[in-house]
Coordinates of C-alpha atoms in Angstrom, one line a residue:
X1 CA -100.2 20.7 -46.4
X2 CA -99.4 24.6 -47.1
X3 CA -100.5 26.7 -44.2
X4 CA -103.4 28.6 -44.9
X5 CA -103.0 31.7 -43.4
X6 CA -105.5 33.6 -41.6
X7 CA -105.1 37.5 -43.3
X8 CA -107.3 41.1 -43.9
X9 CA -107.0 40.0 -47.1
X10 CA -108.9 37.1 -47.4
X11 CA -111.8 38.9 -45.7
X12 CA -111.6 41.4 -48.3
X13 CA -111.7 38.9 -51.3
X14 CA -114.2 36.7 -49.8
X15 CA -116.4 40.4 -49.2
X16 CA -115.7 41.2 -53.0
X17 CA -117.0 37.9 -54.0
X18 CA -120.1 37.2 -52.0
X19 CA -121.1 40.8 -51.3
X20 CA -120.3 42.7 -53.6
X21 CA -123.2 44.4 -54.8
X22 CA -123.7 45.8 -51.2
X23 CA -123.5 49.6 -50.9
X24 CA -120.9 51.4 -49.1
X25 CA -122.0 55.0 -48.9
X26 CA -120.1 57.9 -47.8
X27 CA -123.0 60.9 -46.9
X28 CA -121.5 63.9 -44.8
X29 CA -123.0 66.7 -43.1
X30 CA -121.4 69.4 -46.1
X31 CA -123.3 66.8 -48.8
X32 CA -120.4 65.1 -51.0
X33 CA -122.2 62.3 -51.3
X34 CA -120.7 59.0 -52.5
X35 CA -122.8 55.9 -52.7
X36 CA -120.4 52.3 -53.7
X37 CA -120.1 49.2 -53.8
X38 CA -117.9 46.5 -51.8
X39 CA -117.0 45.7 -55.5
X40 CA -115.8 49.4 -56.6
X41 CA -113.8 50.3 -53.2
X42 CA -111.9 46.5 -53.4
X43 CA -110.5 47.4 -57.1
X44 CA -109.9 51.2 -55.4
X45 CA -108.4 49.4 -52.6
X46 CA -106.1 47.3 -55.3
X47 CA -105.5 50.8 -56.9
X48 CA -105.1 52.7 -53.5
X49 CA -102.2 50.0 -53.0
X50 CA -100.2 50.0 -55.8
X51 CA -100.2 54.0 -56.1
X52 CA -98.9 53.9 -52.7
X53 CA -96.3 51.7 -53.7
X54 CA -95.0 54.2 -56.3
X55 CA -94.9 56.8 -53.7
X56 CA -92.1 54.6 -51.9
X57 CA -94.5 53.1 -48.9
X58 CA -93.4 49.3 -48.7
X59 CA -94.1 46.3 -46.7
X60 CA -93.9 46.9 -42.8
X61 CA -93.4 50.7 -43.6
X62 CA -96.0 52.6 -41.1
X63 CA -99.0 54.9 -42.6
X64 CA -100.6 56.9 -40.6
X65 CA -104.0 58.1 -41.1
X66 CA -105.8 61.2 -39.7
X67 CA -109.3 61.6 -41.1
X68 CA -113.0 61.1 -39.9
X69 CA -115.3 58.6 -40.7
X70 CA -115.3 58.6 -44.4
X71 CA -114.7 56.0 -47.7
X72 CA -111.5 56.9 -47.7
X73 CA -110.6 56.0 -44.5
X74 CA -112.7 52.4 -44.9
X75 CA -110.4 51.9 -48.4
X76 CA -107.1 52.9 -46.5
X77 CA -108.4 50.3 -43.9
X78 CA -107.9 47.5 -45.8
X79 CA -105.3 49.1 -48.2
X80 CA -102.7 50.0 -45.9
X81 CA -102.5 46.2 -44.2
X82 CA -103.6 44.0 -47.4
X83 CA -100.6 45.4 -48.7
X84 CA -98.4 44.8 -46.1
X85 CA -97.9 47.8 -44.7
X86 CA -99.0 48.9 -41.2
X87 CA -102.2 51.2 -40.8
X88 CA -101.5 53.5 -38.0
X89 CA -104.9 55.3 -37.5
X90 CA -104.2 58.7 -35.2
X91 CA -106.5 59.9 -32.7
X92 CA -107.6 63.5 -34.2
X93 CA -108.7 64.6 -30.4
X94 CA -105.3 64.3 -28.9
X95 CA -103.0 67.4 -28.3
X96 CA -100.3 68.6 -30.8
X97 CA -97.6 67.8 -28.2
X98 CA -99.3 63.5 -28.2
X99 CA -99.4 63.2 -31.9
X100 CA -96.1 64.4 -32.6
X101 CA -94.6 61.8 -29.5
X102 CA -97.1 59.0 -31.3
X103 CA -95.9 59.3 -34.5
X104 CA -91.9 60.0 -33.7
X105 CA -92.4 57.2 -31.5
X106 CA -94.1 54.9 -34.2
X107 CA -92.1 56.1 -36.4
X108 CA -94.3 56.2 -39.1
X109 CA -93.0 56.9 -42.4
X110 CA -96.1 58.2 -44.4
X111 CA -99.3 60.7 -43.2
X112 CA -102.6 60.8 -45.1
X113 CA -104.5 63.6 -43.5
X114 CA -108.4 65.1 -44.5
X115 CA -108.0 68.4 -45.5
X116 CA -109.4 69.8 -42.2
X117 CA -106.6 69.0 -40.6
X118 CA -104.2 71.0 -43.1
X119 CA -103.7 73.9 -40.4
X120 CA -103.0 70.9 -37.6
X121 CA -100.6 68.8 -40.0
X122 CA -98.8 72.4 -41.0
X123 CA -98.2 73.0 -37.1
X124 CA -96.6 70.1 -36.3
X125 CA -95.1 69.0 -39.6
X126 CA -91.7 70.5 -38.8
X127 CA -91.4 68.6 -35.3
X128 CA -92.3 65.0 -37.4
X129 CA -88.7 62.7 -37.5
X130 CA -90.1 60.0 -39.7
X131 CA -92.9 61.0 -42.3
X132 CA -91.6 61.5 -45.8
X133 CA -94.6 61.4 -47.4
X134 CA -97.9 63.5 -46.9
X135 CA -101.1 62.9 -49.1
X136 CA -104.2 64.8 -48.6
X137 CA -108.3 63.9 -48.5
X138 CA -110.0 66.6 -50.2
X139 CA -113.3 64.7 -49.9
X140 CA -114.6 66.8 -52.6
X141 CA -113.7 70.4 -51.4
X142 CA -110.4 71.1 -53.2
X143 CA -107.0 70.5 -51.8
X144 CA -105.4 72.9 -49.6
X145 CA -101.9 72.9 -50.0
X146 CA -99.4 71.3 -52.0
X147 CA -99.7 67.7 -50.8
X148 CA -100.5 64.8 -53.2
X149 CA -104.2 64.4 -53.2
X150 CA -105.5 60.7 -52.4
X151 CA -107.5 60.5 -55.4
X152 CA -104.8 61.3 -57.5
X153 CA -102.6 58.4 -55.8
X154 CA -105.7 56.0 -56.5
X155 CA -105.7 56.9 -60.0
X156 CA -102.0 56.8 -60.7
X157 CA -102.5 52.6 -59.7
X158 CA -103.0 49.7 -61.0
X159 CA -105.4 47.1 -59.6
X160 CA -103.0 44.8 -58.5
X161 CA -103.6 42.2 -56.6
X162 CA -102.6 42.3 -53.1
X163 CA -99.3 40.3 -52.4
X164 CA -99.8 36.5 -50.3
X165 CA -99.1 37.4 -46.4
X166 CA -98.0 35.8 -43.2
X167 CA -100.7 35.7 -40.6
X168 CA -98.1 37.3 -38.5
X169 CA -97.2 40.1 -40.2
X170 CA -98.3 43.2 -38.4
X171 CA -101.2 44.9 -39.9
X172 CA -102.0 48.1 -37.7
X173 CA -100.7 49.7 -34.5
X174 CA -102.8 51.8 -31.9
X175 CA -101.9 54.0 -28.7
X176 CA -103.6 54.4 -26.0
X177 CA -105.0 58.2 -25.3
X178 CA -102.0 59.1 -22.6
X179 CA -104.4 59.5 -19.7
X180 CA -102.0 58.2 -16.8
X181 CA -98.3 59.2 -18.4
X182 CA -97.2 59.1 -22.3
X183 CA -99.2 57.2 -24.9
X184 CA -98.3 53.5 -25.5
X185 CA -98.2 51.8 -28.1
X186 CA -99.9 47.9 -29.4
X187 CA -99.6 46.3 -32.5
X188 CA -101.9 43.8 -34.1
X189 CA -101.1 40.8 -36.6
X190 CA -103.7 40.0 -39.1
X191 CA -104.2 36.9 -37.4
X192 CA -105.1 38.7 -34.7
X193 CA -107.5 41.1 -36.8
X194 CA -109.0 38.5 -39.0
X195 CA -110.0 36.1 -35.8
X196 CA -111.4 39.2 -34.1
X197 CA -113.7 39.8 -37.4
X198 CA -114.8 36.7 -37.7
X199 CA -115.6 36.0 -33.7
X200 CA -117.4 39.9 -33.6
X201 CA -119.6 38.9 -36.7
X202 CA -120.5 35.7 -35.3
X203 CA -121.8 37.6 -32.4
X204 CA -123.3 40.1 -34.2
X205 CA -125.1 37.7 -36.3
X206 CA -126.4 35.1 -34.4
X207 CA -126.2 36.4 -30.3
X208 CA -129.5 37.4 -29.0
X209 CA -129.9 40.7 -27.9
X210 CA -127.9 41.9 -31.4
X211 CA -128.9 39.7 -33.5
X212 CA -131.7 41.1 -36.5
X213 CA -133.5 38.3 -37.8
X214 CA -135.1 40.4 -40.7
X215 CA -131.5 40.7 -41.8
X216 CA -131.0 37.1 -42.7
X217 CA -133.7 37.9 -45.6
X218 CA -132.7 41.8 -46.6
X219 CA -129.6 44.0 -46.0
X220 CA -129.5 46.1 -43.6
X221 CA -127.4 49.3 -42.9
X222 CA -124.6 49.7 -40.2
X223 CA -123.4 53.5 -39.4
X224 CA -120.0 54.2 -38.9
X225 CA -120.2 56.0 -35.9
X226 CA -117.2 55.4 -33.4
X227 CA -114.7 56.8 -34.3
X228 CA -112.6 55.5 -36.7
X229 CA -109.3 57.0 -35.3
X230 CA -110.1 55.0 -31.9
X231 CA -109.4 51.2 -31.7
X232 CA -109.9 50.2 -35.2
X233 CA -113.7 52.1 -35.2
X234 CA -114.1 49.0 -32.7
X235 CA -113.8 46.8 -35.8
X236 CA -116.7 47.4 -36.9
X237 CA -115.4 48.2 -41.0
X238 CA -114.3 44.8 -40.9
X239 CA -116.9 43.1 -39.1
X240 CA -119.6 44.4 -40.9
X241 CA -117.8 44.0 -44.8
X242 CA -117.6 40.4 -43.7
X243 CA -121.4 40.4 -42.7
X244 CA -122.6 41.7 -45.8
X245 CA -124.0 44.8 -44.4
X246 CA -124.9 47.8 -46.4
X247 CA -122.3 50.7 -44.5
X248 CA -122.5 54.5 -44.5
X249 CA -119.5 56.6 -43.6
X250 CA -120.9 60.3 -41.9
X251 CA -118.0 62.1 -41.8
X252 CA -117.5 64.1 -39.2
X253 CA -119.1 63.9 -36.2
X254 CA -122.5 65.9 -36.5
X255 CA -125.0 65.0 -33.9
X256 CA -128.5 66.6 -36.1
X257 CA -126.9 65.0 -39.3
X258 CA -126.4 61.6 -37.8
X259 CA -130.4 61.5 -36.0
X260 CA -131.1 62.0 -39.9
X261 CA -129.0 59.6 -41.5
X262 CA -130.4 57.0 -39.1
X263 CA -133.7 57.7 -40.3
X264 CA -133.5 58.0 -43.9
X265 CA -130.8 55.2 -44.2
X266 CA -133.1 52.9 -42.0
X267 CA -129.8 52.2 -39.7
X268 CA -130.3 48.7 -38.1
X269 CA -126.9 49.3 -36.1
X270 CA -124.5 51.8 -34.8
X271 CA -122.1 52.2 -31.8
X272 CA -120.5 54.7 -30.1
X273 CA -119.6 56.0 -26.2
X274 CA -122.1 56.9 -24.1
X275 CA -121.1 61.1 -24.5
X276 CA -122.6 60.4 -28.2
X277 CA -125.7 58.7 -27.8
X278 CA -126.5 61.2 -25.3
X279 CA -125.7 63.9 -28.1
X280 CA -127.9 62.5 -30.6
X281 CA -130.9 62.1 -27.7
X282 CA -130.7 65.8 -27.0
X283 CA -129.8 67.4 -30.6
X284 CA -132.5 69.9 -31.6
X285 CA -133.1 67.8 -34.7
X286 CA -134.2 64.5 -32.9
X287 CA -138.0 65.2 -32.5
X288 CA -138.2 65.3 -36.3
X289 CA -136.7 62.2 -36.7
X290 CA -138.0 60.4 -33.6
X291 CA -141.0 58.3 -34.7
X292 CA -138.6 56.6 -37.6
X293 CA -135.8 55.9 -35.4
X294 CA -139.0 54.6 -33.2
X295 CA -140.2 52.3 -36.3
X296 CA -136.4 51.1 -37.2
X297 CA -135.6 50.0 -33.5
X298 CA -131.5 50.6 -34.5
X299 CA -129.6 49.1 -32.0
X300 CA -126.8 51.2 -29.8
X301 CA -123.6 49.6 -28.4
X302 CA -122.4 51.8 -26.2
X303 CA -118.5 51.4 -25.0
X304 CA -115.3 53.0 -23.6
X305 CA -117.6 53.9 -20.9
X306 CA -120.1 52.8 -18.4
X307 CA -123.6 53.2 -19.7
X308 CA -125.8 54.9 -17.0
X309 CA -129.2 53.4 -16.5
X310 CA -130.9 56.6 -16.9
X311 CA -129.3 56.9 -20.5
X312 CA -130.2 53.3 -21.7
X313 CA -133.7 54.2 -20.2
X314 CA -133.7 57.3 -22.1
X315 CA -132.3 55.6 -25.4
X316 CA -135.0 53.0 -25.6
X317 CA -137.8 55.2 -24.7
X318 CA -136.5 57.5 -28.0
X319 CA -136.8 54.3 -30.0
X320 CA -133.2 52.5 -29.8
X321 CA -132.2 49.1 -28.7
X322 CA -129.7 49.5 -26.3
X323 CA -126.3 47.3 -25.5
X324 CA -122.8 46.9 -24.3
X325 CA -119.8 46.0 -25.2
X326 CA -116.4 46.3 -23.3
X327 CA -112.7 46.5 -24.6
X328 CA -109.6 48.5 -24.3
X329 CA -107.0 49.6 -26.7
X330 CA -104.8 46.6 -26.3
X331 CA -107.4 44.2 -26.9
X332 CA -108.5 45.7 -30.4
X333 CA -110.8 46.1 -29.0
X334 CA -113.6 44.0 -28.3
X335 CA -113.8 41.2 -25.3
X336 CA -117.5 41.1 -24.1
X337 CA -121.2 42.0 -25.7
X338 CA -124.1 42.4 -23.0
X339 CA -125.8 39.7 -25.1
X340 CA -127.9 37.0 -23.9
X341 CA -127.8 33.1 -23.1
X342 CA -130.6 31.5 -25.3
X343 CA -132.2 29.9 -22.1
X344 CA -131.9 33.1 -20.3
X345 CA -135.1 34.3 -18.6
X346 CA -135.0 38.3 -18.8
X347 CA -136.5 40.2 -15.5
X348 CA -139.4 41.0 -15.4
X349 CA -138.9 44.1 -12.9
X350 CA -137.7 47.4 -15.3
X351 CA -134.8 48.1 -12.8
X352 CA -133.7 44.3 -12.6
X353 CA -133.6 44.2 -16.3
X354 CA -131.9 47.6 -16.6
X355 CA -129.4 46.6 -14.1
X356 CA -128.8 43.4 -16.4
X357 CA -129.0 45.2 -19.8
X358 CA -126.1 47.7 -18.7
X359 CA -123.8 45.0 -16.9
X360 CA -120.2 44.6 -18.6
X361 CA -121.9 41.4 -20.2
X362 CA -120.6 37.9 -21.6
X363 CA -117.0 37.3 -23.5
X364 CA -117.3 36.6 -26.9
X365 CA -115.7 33.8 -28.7
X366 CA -111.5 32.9 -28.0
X367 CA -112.0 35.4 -25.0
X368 CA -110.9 33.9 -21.8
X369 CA -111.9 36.6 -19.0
X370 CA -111.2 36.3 -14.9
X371 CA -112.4 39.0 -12.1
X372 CA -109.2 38.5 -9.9
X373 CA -107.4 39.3 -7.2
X374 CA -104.1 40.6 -6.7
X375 CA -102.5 37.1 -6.8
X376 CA -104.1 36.3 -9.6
X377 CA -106.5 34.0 -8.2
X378 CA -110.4 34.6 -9.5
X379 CA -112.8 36.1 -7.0
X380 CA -116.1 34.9 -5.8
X381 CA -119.0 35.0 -8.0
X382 CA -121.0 36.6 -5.9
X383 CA -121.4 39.6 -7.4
X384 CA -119.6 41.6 -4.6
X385 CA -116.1 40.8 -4.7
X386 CA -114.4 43.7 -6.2
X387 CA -111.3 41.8 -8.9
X388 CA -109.4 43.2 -11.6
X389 CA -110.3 41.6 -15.4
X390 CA -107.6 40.0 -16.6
X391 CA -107.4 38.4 -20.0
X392 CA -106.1 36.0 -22.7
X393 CA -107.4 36.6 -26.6
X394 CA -106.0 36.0 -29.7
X395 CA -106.0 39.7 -30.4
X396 CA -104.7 41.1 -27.2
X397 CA -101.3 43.0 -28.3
X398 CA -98.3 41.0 -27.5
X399 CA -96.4 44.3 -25.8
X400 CA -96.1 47.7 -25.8
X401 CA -94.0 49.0 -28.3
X402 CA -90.5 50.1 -27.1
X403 CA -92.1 50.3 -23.5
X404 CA -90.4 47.0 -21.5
X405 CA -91.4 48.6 -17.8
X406 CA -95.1 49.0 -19.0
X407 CA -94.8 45.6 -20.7
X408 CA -93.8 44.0 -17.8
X409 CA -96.3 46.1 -15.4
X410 CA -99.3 44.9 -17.4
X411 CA -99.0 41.2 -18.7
X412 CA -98.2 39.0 -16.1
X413 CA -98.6 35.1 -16.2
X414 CA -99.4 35.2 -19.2
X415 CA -102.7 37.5 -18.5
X416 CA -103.0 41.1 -19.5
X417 CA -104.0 42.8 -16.8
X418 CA -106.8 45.4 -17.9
X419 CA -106.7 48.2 -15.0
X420 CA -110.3 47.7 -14.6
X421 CA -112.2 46.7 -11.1
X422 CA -115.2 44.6 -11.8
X423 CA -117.5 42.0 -9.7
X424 CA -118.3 38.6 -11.2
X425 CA -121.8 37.3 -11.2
X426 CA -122.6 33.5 -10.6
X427 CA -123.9 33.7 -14.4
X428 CA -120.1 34.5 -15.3
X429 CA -121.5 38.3 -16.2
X430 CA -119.3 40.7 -14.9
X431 CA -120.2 44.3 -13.8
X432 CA -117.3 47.1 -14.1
X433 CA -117.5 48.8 -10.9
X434 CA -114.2 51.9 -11.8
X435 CA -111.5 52.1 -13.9
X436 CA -108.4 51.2 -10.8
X437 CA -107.3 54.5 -11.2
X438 CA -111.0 55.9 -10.9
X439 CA -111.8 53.7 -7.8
X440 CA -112.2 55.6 -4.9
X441 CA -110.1 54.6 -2.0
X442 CA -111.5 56.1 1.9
X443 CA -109.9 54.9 5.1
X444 CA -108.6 51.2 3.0
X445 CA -111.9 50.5 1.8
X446 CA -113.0 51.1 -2.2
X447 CA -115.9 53.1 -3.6
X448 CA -117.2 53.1 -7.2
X449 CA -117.7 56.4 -8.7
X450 CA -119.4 54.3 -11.8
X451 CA -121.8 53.0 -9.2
X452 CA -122.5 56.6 -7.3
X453 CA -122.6 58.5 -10.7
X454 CA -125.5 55.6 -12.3
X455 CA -127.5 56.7 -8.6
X456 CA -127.0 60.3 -9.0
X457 CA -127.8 60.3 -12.6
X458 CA -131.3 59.2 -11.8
X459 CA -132.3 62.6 -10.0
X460 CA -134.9 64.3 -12.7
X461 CA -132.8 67.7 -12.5
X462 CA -129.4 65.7 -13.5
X463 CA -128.0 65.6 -17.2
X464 CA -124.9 64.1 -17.0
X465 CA -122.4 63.6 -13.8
X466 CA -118.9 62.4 -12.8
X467 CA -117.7 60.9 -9.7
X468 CA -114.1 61.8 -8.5
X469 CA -111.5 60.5 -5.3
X470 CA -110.3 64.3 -3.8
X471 CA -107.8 64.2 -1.3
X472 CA -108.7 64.1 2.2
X473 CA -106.5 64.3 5.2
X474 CA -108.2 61.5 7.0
X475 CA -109.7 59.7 4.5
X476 CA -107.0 59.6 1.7
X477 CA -109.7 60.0 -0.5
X478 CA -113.7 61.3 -0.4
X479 CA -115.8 60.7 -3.0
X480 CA -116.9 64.0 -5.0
X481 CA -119.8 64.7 -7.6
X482 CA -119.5 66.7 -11.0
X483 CA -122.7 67.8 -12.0
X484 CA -124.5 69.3 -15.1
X485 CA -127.8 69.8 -14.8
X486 CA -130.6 69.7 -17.5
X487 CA -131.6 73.0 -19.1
X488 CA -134.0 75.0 -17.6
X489 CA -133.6 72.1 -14.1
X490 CA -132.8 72.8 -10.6
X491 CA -131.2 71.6 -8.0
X492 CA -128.9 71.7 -5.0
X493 CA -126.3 70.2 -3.4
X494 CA -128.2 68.6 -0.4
X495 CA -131.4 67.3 -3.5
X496 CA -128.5 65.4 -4.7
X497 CA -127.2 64.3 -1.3
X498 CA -131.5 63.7 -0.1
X499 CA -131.7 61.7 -3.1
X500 CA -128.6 59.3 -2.7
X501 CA -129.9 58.9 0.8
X502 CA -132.8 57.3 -0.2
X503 CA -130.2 54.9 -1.9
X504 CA -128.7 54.2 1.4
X505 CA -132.1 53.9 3.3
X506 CA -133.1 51.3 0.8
X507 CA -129.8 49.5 1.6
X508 CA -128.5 49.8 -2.0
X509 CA -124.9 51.7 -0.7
X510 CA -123.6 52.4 2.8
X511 CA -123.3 55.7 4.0
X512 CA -120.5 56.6 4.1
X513 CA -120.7 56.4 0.3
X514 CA -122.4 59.5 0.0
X515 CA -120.4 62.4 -1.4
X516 CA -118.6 64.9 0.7
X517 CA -119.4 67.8 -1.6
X518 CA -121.4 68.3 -4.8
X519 CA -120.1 70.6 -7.6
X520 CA -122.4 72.2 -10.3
X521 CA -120.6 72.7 -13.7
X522 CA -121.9 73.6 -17.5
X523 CA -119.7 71.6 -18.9
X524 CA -117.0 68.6 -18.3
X525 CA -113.9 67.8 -19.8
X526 CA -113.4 65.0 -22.4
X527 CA -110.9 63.0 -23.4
X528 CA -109.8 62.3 -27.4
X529 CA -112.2 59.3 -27.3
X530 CA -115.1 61.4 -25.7
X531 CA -114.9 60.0 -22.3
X532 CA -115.1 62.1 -19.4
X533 CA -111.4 62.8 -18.7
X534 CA -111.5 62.5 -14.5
X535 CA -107.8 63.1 -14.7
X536 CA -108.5 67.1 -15.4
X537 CA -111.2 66.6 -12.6
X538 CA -109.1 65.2 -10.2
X539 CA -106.7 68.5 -10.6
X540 CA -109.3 71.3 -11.1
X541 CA -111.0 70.2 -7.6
X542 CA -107.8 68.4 -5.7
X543 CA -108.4 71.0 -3.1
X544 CA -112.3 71.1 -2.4
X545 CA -112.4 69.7 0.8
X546 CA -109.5 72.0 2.0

């Protein structure tokens, strides 16, 4: 019998088919509104395609995007690979000096920029190797420029029909934001991709904790939020096309226009790091909107970061439902969901649940996921043992591109080794405790900054805080706290340090955990996926306990 082979593609058809009536709407804050169909953008994807094809873009050739959350960028999502190319979506928040490296380095031979990002693409334009070929999203304001103008390339094709595919053949590449050392680069089949679909919207679907029964009987609305320049907007165009969801595209990033949209749209889902659900709690538009986001119940994943207790607290008093999910750039990303087992019995105690509801969580389906030690060897279940996740998934990148050393630091035994220090529960949840570079290393023994800054964050005066190893000449390292405090709040050093003692009386952390200096700031550093960047921490206060 033929292989049947396991492509973006046959999502997209089967998508086409079954839900094709569905909207896809595409509602910015500056009001171009487009409202679709799964129908419409699949014969625009066909067109999208084939006018890319008369511009000279072939199979394997690499087309990189650089755009916000809009249509265009959900079309070019399934464009770019159903055709056989390789989608190559750029991370907008990186510096000049990255994206020039990423793309030289990727060598990507086409750029398809929104027109925001004219001045940006202008700058570094003469330093790109690779890219013949620019083509500009006007999304309704006019090109700026001379580029060719996406909607002019949809028009110039024909709907086509995309071209049969080997599961193997590559269908995007990703790099990693270049916070330890250069970027690196992972590829991902669509074998990889389509398995990851399919095993995300099974979770989705049916897992309790995410799954909506009342959207077995009507359609419900997903929100684009992540970004969709970081980890494949955590696959959630895919997943949620393959779903049947009704999707709406925001644009850019505007925290008052967002608590809106998930109003009026009646938003059932959305997902995002923690940096933005925080945004949308505090924009000066949320009391407006409050009581509807309180009568839709959407539910929140947060990733790429821990999510406080304080914040989940916060997010579900406001009206949300919230969860976890955990992945990395490699993985594509997604290898757990803090869902729950059907037999589970919830706490009843608010700070046991919480303490549950914001742990790493469960793998999903083809995820096989060990807390280990430095051998390799798992670690207790005990929910003390500090391990490193290491993992095996279809969709894990095989390498890094061009980057052997890295290659050979990282996967090892056939494991990727994730960089990231958890404990495993008896349960087989797992809690991440730091990021290996985060972890906090005093006189041989570890300390978890996530696990100081989800204590400190419960102080009433404290809006959001970071927890950072500074160089000490005994020590190695002491642990230091970044905080911002809320507006109009006070506080001082020793309320913070009076209130983690209470911690330690309680028996909850030793004390020797407690910080050796507290730092008020108004603002902290981010990185290009909105974490808190601890690297530009680390080197602004390297020398406050000199």
């Amino acid at each position: 019998m033929e292989r049947y082979n396991l492509t973006l593609n046959k999502i997209w058809e089967y998508v086409k088919e079954i839900n094709g009536d569905v909207e896809v709407a595409h509602l910015p804050p500056h009001g171009n509104n487009i409202r679709s169909t799964y129908a419409r953008e699949y014969e625009r994807t066909l067109r999208l395609a084939d006018g890319l094809r008369r511009l000279g873009i072939g199979p394997r050739d690499k087309v990189a995007t650089m755009d916000w959350n809009t249509i265009w960028h959900f079309d070019l999502y399934w464009a770019v690979p159903g055709m056989g190319a390789i989608l190559h979506p750029l991370n907008v928040r990186l510096a000049p000096e990255d994206l020039v490296y990423i793309i030289n380095h990727a060598g990507d031979k086409a750029l398809v920029y929104h027109r925001d990002f004219a001045p940006l693409v202008e700058k570094i334009r003469p330093h790109l190797k690779t890219v013949q070929i620019y083509i500009q999203i006007s999304d309704g304001a006019g090109a700026v420029g001379k580029d060719p103008e996406i909607e002019d390339v949809i028009k110039s094709g024909e709907p086509r029909p995309f071209p049969d595919l080997s599961e193997d053949t590559i269908a995007t590449i990703g790099y990693t934001s270049g916070t330890t050392g250069k970027p690196k680069g992972a590829y991902f089949t669509h074998r990889a991709l389509t398995l990851h679909t399919m095993s995300s919207a099974l979770m989705f679907s049916v897992a309790r904790g995410f799954a909506r029964p009342e959207c077995a009987e009507e359609v419900c609305t997903f929100l684009q939020l992540v970004p969709m320049f970081h980890v494949h907007g955590w696959g959630t165009p895919w997943t949620f096309a393959l779903m049947g969801w009704r999707q709406v595209y925001p644009g850019r990033f505007d925290p008052n226009h967002v608590v809106k949209l998930i109003a009026e749209e009646r938003v059932k889902s959305l997902a995002g790091v923690p940096t933005m659900l925080y945004m949308l709690l505090t924009a000066p538009e949320f009391p407006k909107y409050v009581n509807k986001i309180r009568e839709v119940k959407p539910i929140f994943v947060v990733g790429g970061a821990a999510l406080p207790k304080e914040l989940a607290k916060r997010a579900a008093e406001a009206g949300f439902i919230p969860r976890v999910g955990y992945g990395l750039t490699e993985t594509a990303p997604v290898l757990t969901l803090g869902y729950f087992r059907p037999t589970e019995k919830l706490p009843q105690d608010v700070e046991e649940y919480y303490s549950v509801l914001t742990a790493t969580g469960l793998p999903i389906p083809f995820v096989d996921l060990v807390v280990a030690d430095e051998n390799l060897n798992p670690v207790p279940r005990d929910g003390k043992t500090m391990g490193e996740i290491i993992v095996k998934a279809p969709w894990v990148t095989p390498e890094y591109l061009g980057d052997p050393e890295k290659t050979r630091e990282s996967f090892r035994g056939g494991w990727f080794r994730t960089g990231d220090v958890a404990v495993w529960y008896p349960d087989g949840r797992l809690r991440i405790v730091d990021r290996a570079k985060d972890v906090i290393k005093s006189g041989g023994e570890w300390i978890s900054s996530l696990q100081l800054e989800d204590l400190i964050a419960t102080h009433p005066a404290v809006a959001q805080v970071a927890v950072i190893g500074v160089p000490h000449e005994k020590w190695g390292e002491r642990p230091v706290a970044v905080v911002i405090l809320k507006p109009g709040a006070a506080a001082t050093e020793q309320d913070i340090i009076n209130h983690l003692q209470k911690f330690v009386d309680a028996g909850k952390i030793p004390k020797w955990w407690l910080p050796d200096k507290v730092i008020f700031v108004n603002q902290l550093p981010l990185t290009g996926t909105g974490k808190i960047d601890k690297k530009v921490l680390r080197e602004q206060f390297k020398n406050a306990l000199k």
